[in-house]
Amino acid sequence: MYQHAGVIPGLVHMAGDQSRRQHRKGRPVAGRRATGRTEEPRTQEVAVKPPPFAYAAPATLDEAVGLLAEHAEAEPRVLAGGQSLIPLMNFRLAKPGYLVDLRNIAGLSGIRREGDTLVIGAMTRMSELERSPEVAVAAPLLAEAIGWIAHTPVRNRGTIGGSLAHADPAAELPAVALAADAELAAAGPAGSRRIRATEFFTGPFSTALAPGEILTEIRLPVWPGGHAFVEFARTHGNFAVVGVAALIELDGGRVRRAALALTGVAPTPIRATAAEQVLTGAAADAATAGRAADAAVAGQSPAGDLHASAQMRLDLARAYLRRGIAVAVSRARNER
Ligand code: FAD
């Protein structure tokens, strides 16, 4: 139920978080201010759960944009599948005072074809994309990449828009959006606009979305050739240490067009443009794939961490690029 003038009391979490409530004194919590309620919300004190927040689930995009503007002082966030945001709140790495849940906005979900573009609503669940015949035909790279994301329960809740807006540098879908030259549509107080994927990911967990803007649609040009999403993860379903999105179009035995994106070697997913240049016009064989992989990692200086050293990331990127290019080439030849 959407209550513009109030909150759903059960969803005002962690009322017993005394220190945090005091910390917030003087800073209005949206729900209480809107309802004028003074009694304590009916929740019990529980450790390691979200800080207090007010909640609304509007029925239209305009209302959602309006709520974000109206409650700007509460540092609001939109809630999509909650698979990243809620854990972050539970760990207190994110402390929005107001959540605008997008689940009731019908126009934000769905998959449709507009000529040579596949248009996907930001709230479309990953599992729907994974099973969609339209996606299988027009953007099989997306379906394959989703198969690498976590496990079914996460994909049943997680949304494509949430994954892109969250912009985890290890995530699969930002690399897909980059390789596929996606355009991302956003709506905010200043109206609607489209942002190219190449300009969308500005840093780890940061994007070109302005405060108060909502991602509404992902527009993926249909790719006529072969595709591959390959990655190395310690355990299937874990975030990838390195991932490769590859799209290859052939002209006889040569590469007509190539689009490659990489995760795990830079603070954001990157387009491997040097590798694309090596591939374009060259023979579609293993030697070319090797030269392209070398070109892709040249100049990259990833940070080492507990998952992999910098050198291991570069070696993995080289190996998985060769593999991704080979799979995409063979699919372009209809071998697989
Ligand atoms: P939410 O968690 O609801 O939101 C995430 C962020 O994006 C929030 O800041 C929110 O405000 C913002 N946001 C959401 N939608 C919009 C919108 N339309 N406009 C503007 N901002 C928006 N991901 C991977 O890529 N690979 C993995 O291997 C992987 N493994 C996982 C394993 C587990 C156990 C879990 C719990 C998650 C995993 N994830 C993984 C993350 C998962 O893919 C998330 O679903 C996804 O990152 C966020 O999508 P969401 O719809 O749940 O967004």
mmCIF file of N, CA, C and O and ligand atoms in Angstrom, residues 77-88 102 108 122-123 125-126 148-151 154 157-168 170-174 209 213-216 231 237-240, ligand 1:
data_model
loop_
_atom_site.group_PDB
_atom_site.id
_atom_site.type_symbol
_atom_site.label_atom_id
_atom_site.label_comp_id
_atom_site.label_asym_id
_atom_site.label_seq_id
_atom_site.Cartn_x
_atom_site.Cartn_y
_atom_site.Cartn_z
ATOM 1 N N ARG A 77 16.869 6.706 -0.811
ATOM 2 C CA ARG A 77 17.331 5.811 -1.885
ATOM 3 C C ARG A 77 16.119 5.098 -2.442
ATOM 4 O O ARG A 77 15.151 4.861 -1.715
ATOM 5 N N VAL A 78 16.210 4.713 -3.690
ATOM 6 C CA VAL A 78 15.152 3.859 -4.199
ATOM 7 C C VAL A 78 15.500 2.411 -3.864
ATOM 8 O O VAL A 78 16.671 2.032 -3.778
ATOM 9 N N LEU A 79 14.447 1.636 -3.652
ATOM 10 C CA LEU A 79 14.595 0.210 -3.354
ATOM 11 C C LEU A 79 14.092 -0.559 -4.572
ATOM 12 O O LEU A 79 12.955 -0.370 -4.999
ATOM 13 N N ALA A 80 14.947 -1.413 -5.115
ATOM 14 C CA ALA A 80 14.532 -2.256 -6.254
ATOM 15 C C ALA A 80 14.360 -3.680 -5.724
ATOM 16 O O ALA A 80 13.402 -3.974 -5.026
ATOM 17 N N GLY A 81 15.330 -4.562 -5.997
ATOM 18 C CA GLY A 81 15.225 -5.927 -5.456
ATOM 19 C C GLY A 81 15.739 -6.047 -4.036
ATOM 20 O O GLY A 81 15.504 -7.055 -3.364
ATOM 21 N N GLY A 82 16.471 -5.047 -3.584
ATOM 22 C CA GLY A 82 16.972 -5.021 -2.212
ATOM 23 C C GLY A 82 18.141 -5.962 -1.953
ATOM 24 O O GLY A 82 18.622 -6.070 -0.832
ATOM 25 N N GLN A 83 18.646 -6.620 -2.993
ATOM 26 C CA GLN A 83 19.670 -7.656 -2.777
ATOM 27 C C GLN A 83 21.048 -7.076 -2.469
ATOM 28 O O GLN A 83 21.909 -7.768 -1.930
ATOM 29 N N SER A 84 21.249 -5.826 -2.812
ATOM 30 C CA SER A 84 22.488 -5.143 -2.425
ATOM 31 C C SER A 84 22.209 -4.094 -1.353
ATOM 32 O O SER A 84 22.959 -3.972 -0.383
ATOM 33 N N LEU A 85 21.129 -3.349 -1.535
ATOM 34 C CA LEU A 85 20.870 -2.237 -0.613
ATOM 35 C C LEU A 85 20.570 -2.718 0.811
ATOM 36 O O LEU A 85 21.095 -2.163 1.781
ATOM 37 N N ILE A 86 19.741 -3.743 0.941
ATOM 38 C CA ILE A 86 19.364 -4.168 2.298
ATOM 39 C C ILE A 86 20.571 -4.727 3.065
ATOM 40 O O ILE A 86 20.791 -4.350 4.223
ATOM 41 N N PRO A 87 21.397 -5.586 2.444
ATOM 42 C CA PRO A 87 22.615 -5.988 3.182
ATOM 43 C C PRO A 87 23.490 -4.796 3.560
ATOM 44 O O PRO A 87 24.032 -4.752 4.664
ATOM 45 N N LEU A 88 23.620 -3.826 2.657
ATOM 46 C CA LEU A 88 24.433 -2.648 2.985
ATOM 47 C C LEU A 88 23.855 -1.903 4.183
ATOM 48 O O LEU A 88 24.591 -1.415 5.052
ATOM 49 N N LEU A 102 10.240 0.807 -5.633
ATOM 50 C CA LEU A 102 9.728 0.961 -7.005
ATOM 51 C C LEU A 102 8.813 -0.188 -7.425
ATOM 52 O O LEU A 102 8.346 -0.228 -8.554
ATOM 53 N N LEU A 108 7.741 0.266 -15.005
ATOM 54 C CA LEU A 108 9.193 0.095 -14.886
ATOM 55 C C LEU A 108 9.647 -1.346 -15.151
ATOM 56 O O LEU A 108 10.835 -1.621 -15.119
ATOM 57 N N ALA A 122 13.747 -1.022 -15.939
ATOM 58 C CA ALA A 122 14.793 -1.125 -14.909
ATOM 59 C C ALA A 122 14.417 -2.110 -13.809
ATOM 60 O O ALA A 122 15.274 -2.744 -13.210
ATOM 61 N N MET A 123 13.114 -2.248 -13.528
ATOM 62 C CA MET A 123 12.679 -3.133 -12.438
ATOM 63 C C MET A 123 12.475 -4.586 -12.889
ATOM 64 O O MET A 123 11.960 -5.405 -12.131
ATOM 65 N N ARG A 125 13.106 -8.241 -13.240
ATOM 66 C CA ARG A 125 13.921 -9.149 -12.415
ATOM 67 C C ARG A 125 14.882 -9.931 -13.294
ATOM 68 O O ARG A 125 14.557 -10.303 -14.429
ATOM 69 N N MET A 126 16.031 -10.224 -12.736
ATOM 70 C CA MET A 126 17.048 -10.961 -13.494
ATOM 71 C C MET A 126 16.524 -12.311 -13.969
ATOM 72 O O MET A 126 16.813 -12.754 -15.081
ATOM 73 N N TRP A 148 25.563 -16.244 -14.417
ATOM 74 C CA TRP A 148 26.729 -16.228 -13.519
ATOM 75 C C TRP A 148 26.440 -15.482 -12.215
ATOM 76 O O TRP A 148 27.278 -15.488 -11.299
ATOM 77 N N ILE A 149 25.312 -14.807 -12.131
ATOM 78 C CA ILE A 149 25.068 -13.944 -10.962
ATOM 79 C C ILE A 149 24.450 -14.751 -9.824
ATOM 80 O O ILE A 149 23.320 -15.251 -9.941
ATOM 81 N N ALA A 150 25.167 -14.863 -8.748
ATOM 82 C CA ALA A 150 24.650 -15.443 -7.510
ATOM 83 C C ALA A 150 23.891 -16.749 -7.787
ATOM 84 O O ALA A 150 24.327 -17.577 -8.574
ATOM 85 N N HIS A 151 22.737 -16.885 -7.139
ATOM 86 C CA HIS A 151 21.910 -18.084 -7.276
ATOM 87 C C HIS A 151 20.459 -17.655 -7.469
ATOM 88 O O HIS A 151 20.130 -16.486 -7.323
ATOM 89 N N VAL A 154 18.481 -14.922 -5.404
ATOM 90 C CA VAL A 154 18.957 -13.540 -5.616
ATOM 91 C C VAL A 154 18.460 -13.032 -6.970
ATOM 92 O O VAL A 154 17.982 -11.901 -7.104
ATOM 93 N N ARG A 157 14.843 -11.856 -7.123
ATOM 94 C CA ARG A 157 14.549 -10.545 -6.545
ATOM 95 C C ARG A 157 15.316 -9.424 -7.252
ATOM 96 O O ARG A 157 14.792 -8.342 -7.451
ATOM 97 N N GLY A 158 16.580 -9.681 -7.562
ATOM 98 C CA GLY A 158 17.452 -8.630 -8.104
ATOM 99 C C GLY A 158 16.980 -8.164 -9.466
ATOM 100 O O GLY A 158 16.463 -8.941 -10.270
ATOM 101 N N THR A 159 17.176 -6.879 -9.741
ATOM 102 C CA THR A 159 16.708 -6.277 -10.988
ATOM 103 C C THR A 159 17.890 -5.821 -11.830
ATOM 104 O O THR A 159 18.974 -5.546 -11.304
ATOM 105 N N ILE A 160 17.639 -5.680 -13.115
ATOM 106 C CA ILE A 160 18.714 -5.203 -13.995
ATOM 107 C C ILE A 160 19.080 -3.757 -13.631
ATOM 108 O O ILE A 160 20.258 -3.400 -13.568
ATOM 109 N N GLY A 161 18.053 -2.944 -13.354
ATOM 110 C CA GLY A 161 18.335 -1.542 -13.014
ATOM 111 C C GLY A 161 19.101 -1.429 -11.708
ATOM 112 O O GLY A 161 20.005 -0.599 -11.575
ATOM 113 N N GLY A 162 18.748 -2.282 -10.746
ATOM 114 C CA GLY A 162 19.448 -2.252 -9.457
ATOM 115 C C GLY A 162 20.912 -2.616 -9.623
ATOM 116 O O GLY A 162 21.790 -1.998 -9.027
ATOM 117 N N SER A 163 21.178 -3.606 -10.444
ATOM 118 C CA SER A 163 22.568 -4.010 -10.648
ATOM 119 C C SER A 163 23.370 -2.891 -11.307
ATOM 120 O O SER A 163 24.491 -2.598 -10.898
ATOM 121 N N LEU A 164 22.774 -2.250 -12.322
ATOM 122 C CA LEU A 164 23.506 -1.182 -13.021
ATOM 123 C C LEU A 164 23.678 0.047 -12.126
ATOM 124 O O LEU A 164 24.754 0.634 -12.062
ATOM 125 N N ALA A 165 22.620 0.413 -11.404
ATOM 126 C CA ALA A 165 22.708 1.604 -10.539
ATOM 127 C C ALA A 165 23.661 1.358 -9.368
ATOM 128 O O ALA A 165 24.326 2.276 -8.899
ATOM 129 N N HIS A 166 23.736 0.121 -8.918
ATOM 130 C CA HIS A 166 24.630 -0.200 -7.795
ATOM 131 C C HIS A 166 26.098 -0.123 -8.240
ATOM 132 O O HIS A 166 26.978 0.269 -7.477
ATOM 133 N N ALA A 167 26.355 -0.490 -9.502
ATOM 134 C CA ALA A 167 27.675 -0.309 -10.128
ATOM 135 C C ALA A 167 28.807 -0.959 -9.347
ATOM 136 O O ALA A 167 29.876 -0.365 -9.153
ATOM 137 N N ASP A 168 28.571 -2.176 -8.893
ATOM 138 C CA ASP A 168 29.664 -2.930 -8.266
ATOM 139 C C ASP A 168 30.708 -3.206 -9.346
ATOM 140 O O ASP A 168 30.374 -3.729 -10.410
ATOM 141 N N ALA A 170 32.740 -5.458 -9.702
ATOM 142 C CA ALA A 170 32.895 -6.876 -10.032
ATOM 143 C C ALA A 170 31.635 -7.459 -10.666
ATOM 144 O O ALA A 170 31.610 -8.642 -10.996
ATOM 145 N N ALA A 171 30.598 -6.667 -10.829
ATOM 146 C CA ALA A 171 29.318 -7.199 -11.306
ATOM 147 C C ALA A 171 29.353 -7.487 -12.812
ATOM 148 O O ALA A 171 30.090 -6.849 -13.563
ATOM 149 N N GLU A 172 28.492 -8.404 -13.212
ATOM 150 C CA GLU A 172 28.459 -8.828 -14.607
ATOM 151 C C GLU A 172 27.720 -7.832 -15.512
ATOM 152 O O GLU A 172 28.150 -7.552 -16.630
ATOM 153 N N LEU A 173 26.567 -7.329 -15.045
ATOM 154 C CA LEU A 173 25.701 -6.587 -15.970
ATOM 155 C C LEU A 173 26.274 -5.248 -16.439
ATOM 156 O O LEU A 173 26.042 -4.856 -17.582
ATOM 157 N N PRO A 174 27.041 -4.542 -15.604
ATOM 158 C CA PRO A 174 27.678 -3.334 -16.155
ATOM 159 C C PRO A 174 28.590 -3.652 -17.345
ATOM 160 O O PRO A 174 28.628 -2.890 -18.323
ATOM 161 N N LEU A 209 24.164 8.946 -12.538
ATOM 162 C CA LEU A 209 22.830 9.340 -12.072
ATOM 163 C C LEU A 209 22.959 10.488 -11.070
ATOM 164 O O LEU A 209 23.785 10.419 -10.151
ATOM 165 N N GLU A 213 17.523 11.030 -9.258
ATOM 166 C CA GLU A 213 17.200 10.435 -10.558
ATOM 167 C C GLU A 213 16.967 8.934 -10.417
ATOM 168 O O GLU A 213 17.655 8.266 -9.636
ATOM 169 N N ILE A 214 16.036 8.430 -11.202
ATOM 170 C CA ILE A 214 15.691 7.001 -11.186
ATOM 171 C C ILE A 214 15.986 6.423 -12.562
ATOM 172 O O ILE A 214 15.577 6.993 -13.584
ATOM 173 N N LEU A 215 16.694 5.313 -12.567
ATOM 174 C CA LEU A 215 16.938 4.602 -13.822
ATOM 175 C C LEU A 215 15.623 3.939 -14.229
ATOM 176 O O LEU A 215 15.008 3.243 -13.412
ATOM 177 N N THR A 216 15.198 4.170 -15.467
ATOM 178 C CA THR A 216 13.887 3.661 -15.868
ATOM 179 C C THR A 216 13.961 2.547 -16.915
ATOM 180 O O THR A 216 13.156 1.622 -16.899
ATOM 181 N N GLU A 231 33.800 -15.969 -17.100
ATOM 182 C CA GLU A 231 34.391 -15.346 -15.908
ATOM 183 C C GLU A 231 35.099 -16.374 -15.053
ATOM 184 O O GLU A 231 34.822 -17.582 -15.134
ATOM 185 N N GLY A 237 28.722 -18.565 -8.584
ATOM 186 C CA GLY A 237 27.743 -17.733 -7.873
ATOM 187 C C GLY A 237 28.399 -16.616 -7.093
ATOM 188 O O GLY A 237 27.731 -15.650 -6.737
ATOM 189 N N ASN A 238 29.688 -16.735 -6.834
ATOM 190 C CA ASN A 238 30.400 -15.615 -6.199
ATOM 191 C C ASN A 238 30.624 -14.513 -7.229
ATOM 192 O O ASN A 238 30.601 -14.761 -8.434
ATOM 193 N N PHE A 239 30.894 -13.314 -6.729
ATOM 194 C CA PHE A 239 31.297 -12.256 -7.653
ATOM 195 C C PHE A 239 32.564 -12.707 -8.380
ATOM 196 O O PHE A 239 33.421 -13.385 -7.808
ATOM 197 N N ALA A 240 32.672 -12.294 -9.645
ATOM 198 C CA ALA A 240 33.819 -12.716 -10.454
ATOM 199 C C ALA A 240 35.086 -11.995 -10.001
ATOM 200 O O ALA A 240 35.049 -10.827 -9.633
HETATM 201 P P1 FAD B 1 18.844 -2.881 -4.753
HETATM 202 O O1 FAD B 1 19.666 -3.670 -3.807
HETATM 203 O O2 FAD B 1 17.434 -2.632 -4.402
HETATM 204 O O3 FAD B 1 19.540 -1.463 -5.017
HETATM 205 C C1 FAD B 1 20.937 -1.359 -5.203
HETATM 206 C C2 FAD B 1 21.313 0.124 -5.362
HETATM 207 O O4 FAD B 1 20.849 0.618 -6.605
HETATM 208 C C3 FAD B 1 20.688 1.043 -4.302
HETATM 209 O O5 FAD B 1 21.577 2.095 -4.046
HETATM 210 C C4 FAD B 1 19.436 1.569 -4.978
HETATM 211 O O6 FAD B 1 19.021 2.816 -4.458
HETATM 212 C C5 FAD B 1 19.917 1.683 -6.415
HETATM 213 N N1 FAD B 1 18.857 1.483 -7.390
HETATM 214 C C6 FAD B 1 18.159 0.341 -7.578
HETATM 215 N N2 FAD B 1 17.310 0.495 -8.617
HETATM 216 C C7 FAD B 1 17.482 1.750 -9.059
HETATM 217 C C8 FAD B 1 16.869 2.491 -10.093
HETATM 218 N N3 FAD B 1 15.945 1.968 -10.923
HETATM 219 N N4 FAD B 1 17.279 3.779 -10.279
HETATM 220 C C9 FAD B 1 18.220 4.322 -9.489
HETATM 221 N N5 FAD B 1 18.841 3.655 -8.492
HETATM 222 C C10 FAD B 1 18.463 2.382 -8.288
HETATM 223 N N6 FAD B 1 25.653 -9.282 -8.330
HETATM 224 C C11 FAD B 1 26.438 -9.578 -9.362
HETATM 225 O O7 FAD B 1 26.511 -8.803 -10.305
HETATM 226 N N7 FAD B 1 27.176 -10.740 -9.395
HETATM 227 C C12 FAD B 1 27.136 -11.649 -8.380
HETATM 228 O O8 FAD B 1 27.792 -12.683 -8.466
HETATM 229 C C13 FAD B 1 26.307 -11.352 -7.255
HETATM 230 N N8 FAD B 1 26.226 -12.196 -6.206
HETATM 231 C C14 FAD B 1 25.391 -11.901 -5.166
HETATM 232 C C15 FAD B 1 25.274 -12.810 -4.122
HETATM 233 C C16 FAD B 1 24.415 -12.546 -3.061
HETATM 234 C C17 FAD B 1 24.313 -13.541 -1.946
HETATM 235 C C18 FAD B 1 23.642 -11.341 -3.061
HETATM 236 C C19 FAD B 1 22.693 -11.052 -1.937
HETATM 237 C C20 FAD B 1 23.759 -10.431 -4.092
HETATM 238 C C21 FAD B 1 24.624 -10.693 -5.156
HETATM 239 N N9 FAD B 1 24.754 -9.816 -6.210
HETATM 240 C C22 FAD B 1 25.562 -10.136 -7.277
HETATM 241 C C23 FAD B 1 24.037 -8.527 -6.209
HETATM 242 C C24 FAD B 1 22.703 -8.688 -6.943
HETATM 243 O O9 FAD B 1 22.948 -8.840 -8.300
HETATM 244 C C25 FAD B 1 21.825 -7.453 -6.683
HETATM 245 O O10 FAD B 1 20.538 -7.855 -6.949
HETATM 246 C C26 FAD B 1 22.080 -6.236 -7.527
HETATM 247 O O11 FAD B 1 23.399 -5.797 -7.428
HETATM 248 C C27 FAD B 1 21.218 -5.079 -7.066
HETATM 249 O O12 FAD B 1 19.963 -5.219 -7.616
HETATM 250 P P2 FAD B 1 18.678 -4.962 -6.754
HETATM 251 O O13 FAD B 1 17.544 -4.901 -7.712
HETATM 252 O O14 FAD B 1 18.609 -5.947 -5.668
HETATM 253 O O15 FAD B 1 18.956 -3.473 -6.212
#
